[in-house]
Short mmCIF file of C-alpha atoms in Angstrom, two decimals:
data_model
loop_
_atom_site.label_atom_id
_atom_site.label_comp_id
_atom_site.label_asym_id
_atom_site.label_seq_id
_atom_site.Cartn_x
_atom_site.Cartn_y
_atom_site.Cartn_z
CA UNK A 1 8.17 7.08 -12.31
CA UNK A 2 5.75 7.44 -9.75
CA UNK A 3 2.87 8.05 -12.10
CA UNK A 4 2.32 4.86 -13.47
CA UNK A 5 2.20 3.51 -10.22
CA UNK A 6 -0.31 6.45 -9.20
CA UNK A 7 -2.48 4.65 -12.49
CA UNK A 8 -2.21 1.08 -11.32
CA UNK A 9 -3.28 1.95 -7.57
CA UNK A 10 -6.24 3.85 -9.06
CA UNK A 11 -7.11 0.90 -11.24
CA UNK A 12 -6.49 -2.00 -8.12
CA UNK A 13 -9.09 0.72 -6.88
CA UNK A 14 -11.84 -0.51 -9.14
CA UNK A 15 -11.83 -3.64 -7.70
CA UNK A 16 -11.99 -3.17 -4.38
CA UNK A 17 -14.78 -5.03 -2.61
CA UNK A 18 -16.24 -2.54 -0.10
CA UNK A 19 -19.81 -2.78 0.16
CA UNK A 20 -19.78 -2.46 4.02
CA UNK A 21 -17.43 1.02 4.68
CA UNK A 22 -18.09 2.44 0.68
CA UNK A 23 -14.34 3.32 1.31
CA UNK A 24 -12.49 1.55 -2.15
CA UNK A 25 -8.69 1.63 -1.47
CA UNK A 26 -6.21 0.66 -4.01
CA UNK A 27 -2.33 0.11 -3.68
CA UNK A 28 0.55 -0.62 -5.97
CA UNK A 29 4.23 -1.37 -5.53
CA UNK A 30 7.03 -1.47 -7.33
CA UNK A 31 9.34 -4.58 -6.44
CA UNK A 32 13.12 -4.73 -6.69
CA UNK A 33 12.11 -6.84 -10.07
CA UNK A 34 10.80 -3.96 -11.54
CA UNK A 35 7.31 -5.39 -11.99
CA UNK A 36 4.40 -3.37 -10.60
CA UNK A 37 2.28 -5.54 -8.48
CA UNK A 38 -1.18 -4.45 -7.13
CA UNK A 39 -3.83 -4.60 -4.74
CA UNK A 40 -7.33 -3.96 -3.47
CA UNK A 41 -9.33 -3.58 -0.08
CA UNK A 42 -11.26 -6.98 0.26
CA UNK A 43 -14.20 -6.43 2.89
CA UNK A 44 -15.62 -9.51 4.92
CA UNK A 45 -19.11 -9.33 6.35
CA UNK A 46 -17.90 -10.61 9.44
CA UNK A 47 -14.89 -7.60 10.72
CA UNK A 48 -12.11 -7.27 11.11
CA UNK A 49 -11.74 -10.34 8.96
CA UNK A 50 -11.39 -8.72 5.51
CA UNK A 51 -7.67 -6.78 4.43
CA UNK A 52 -6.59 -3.79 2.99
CA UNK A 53 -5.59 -3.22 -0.43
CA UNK A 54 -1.64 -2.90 1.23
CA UNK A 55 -1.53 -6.26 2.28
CA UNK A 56 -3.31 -7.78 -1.08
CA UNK A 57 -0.63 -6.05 -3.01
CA UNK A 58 2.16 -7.43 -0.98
CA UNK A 59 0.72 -10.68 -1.15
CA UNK A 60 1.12 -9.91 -4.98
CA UNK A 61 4.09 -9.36 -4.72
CA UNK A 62 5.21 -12.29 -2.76
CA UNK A 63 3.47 -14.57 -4.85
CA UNK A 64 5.01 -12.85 -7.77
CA UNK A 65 8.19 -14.50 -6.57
CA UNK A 66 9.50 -10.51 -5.34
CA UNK A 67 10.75 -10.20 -1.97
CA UNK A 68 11.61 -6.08 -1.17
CA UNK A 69 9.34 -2.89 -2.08
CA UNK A 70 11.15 -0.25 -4.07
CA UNK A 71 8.09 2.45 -3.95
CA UNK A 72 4.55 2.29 -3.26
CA UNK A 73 1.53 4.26 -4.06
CA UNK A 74 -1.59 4.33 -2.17
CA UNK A 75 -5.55 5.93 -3.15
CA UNK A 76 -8.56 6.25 -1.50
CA UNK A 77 -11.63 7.32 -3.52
CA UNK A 78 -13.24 9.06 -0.69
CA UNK A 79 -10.01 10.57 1.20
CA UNK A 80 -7.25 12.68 -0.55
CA UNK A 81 -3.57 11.57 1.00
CA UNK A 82 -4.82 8.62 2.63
CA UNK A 83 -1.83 7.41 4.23
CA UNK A 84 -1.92 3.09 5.26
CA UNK A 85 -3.44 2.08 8.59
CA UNK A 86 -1.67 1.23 11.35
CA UNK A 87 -1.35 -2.55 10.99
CA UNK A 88 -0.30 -1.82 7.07
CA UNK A 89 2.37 0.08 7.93
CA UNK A 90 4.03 -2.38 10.22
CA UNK A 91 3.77 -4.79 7.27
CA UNK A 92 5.02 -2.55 4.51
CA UNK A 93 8.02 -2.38 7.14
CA UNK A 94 8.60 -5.89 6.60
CA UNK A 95 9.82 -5.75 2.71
CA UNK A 96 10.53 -2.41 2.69
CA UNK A 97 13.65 -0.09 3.74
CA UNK A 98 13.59 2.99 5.96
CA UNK A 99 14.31 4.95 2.56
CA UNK A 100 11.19 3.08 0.55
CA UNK A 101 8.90 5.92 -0.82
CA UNK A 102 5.00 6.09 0.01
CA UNK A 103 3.42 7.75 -2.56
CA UNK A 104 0.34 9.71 -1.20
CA UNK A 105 -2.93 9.87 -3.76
CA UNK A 106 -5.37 11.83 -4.78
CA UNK A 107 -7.91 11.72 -8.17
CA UNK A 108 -5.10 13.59 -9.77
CA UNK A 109 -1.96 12.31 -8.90
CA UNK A 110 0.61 11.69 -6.18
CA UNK A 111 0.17 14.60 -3.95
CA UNK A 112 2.58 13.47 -1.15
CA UNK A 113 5.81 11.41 -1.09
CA UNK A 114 6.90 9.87 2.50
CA UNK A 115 10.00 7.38 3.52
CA UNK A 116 8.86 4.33 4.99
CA UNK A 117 10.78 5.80 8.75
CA UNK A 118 8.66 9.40 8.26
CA UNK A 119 5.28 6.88 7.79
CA UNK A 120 6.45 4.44 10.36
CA UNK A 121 9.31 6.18 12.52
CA UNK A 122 10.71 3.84 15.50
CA UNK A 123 9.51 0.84 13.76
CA UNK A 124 9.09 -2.88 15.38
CA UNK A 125 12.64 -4.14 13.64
CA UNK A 126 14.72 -7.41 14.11
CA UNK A 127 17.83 -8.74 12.34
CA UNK A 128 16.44 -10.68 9.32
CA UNK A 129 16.63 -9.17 6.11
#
């Protein structure tokens, strides 16, 4: 199942809008609705105001009227495996469950599969949910 989220990251990838790092990211996550919902880096002239494509796919998502990430996939044209910043990580957290797979990328596939507690172990939590 994780391959045709591996092909929607890669094709959020195309429209990533990176003309300042040249570093396209794509994302794409499967919701507990079953619909795949994606997302793209958006770069803003003016840093750190522009997002990663994480955070544009959750916004997807939430928009989409879905509210919890089954799985995830995540590809970086210029670095195999790239695994979500920081700051995405902590906000993957947010709709996701310690048992959520991260799907890893590379050109030909998902290389790497991570839980949302190996990506973000002792995570910021609270009692909502």
């Amino acid at each position: 199942m994780s391959h045709d989220l591996f092909e929607a990251a890669r094709g959020a990838m195309a429209f990533a809008h990176a003309p300042y790092s040249k570093f396209p990211v794509g994302a794409a996550i499967r919701a507990e609705d079953g619909k795949v919902y994606t997302g793209a880096n958006i770069e803003n002239l003016s840093f750190p105001q522009g997002w990663c494509a994480e955070p544009t796919a959750i916004s997807a998502m939430i928009m989409g009227g879905a509210k919890k990430i089954v799985e995830m996939a995540v590809i970086a044209e210029k670095l195999p495996l790239c695994p979500p910043c920081g700051g995405c990580r902590q906000k993957i957290s947010e709709f996701a469950s310690k048992d959520t797979k991260i799907y890893l990328c590379d050109e030909a596939g998902v290389q790497k599969t991570m839980t949302m507690e190996e990506l973000l172990p002792f995570s910021f939590e609270t009692e909502l949910g």
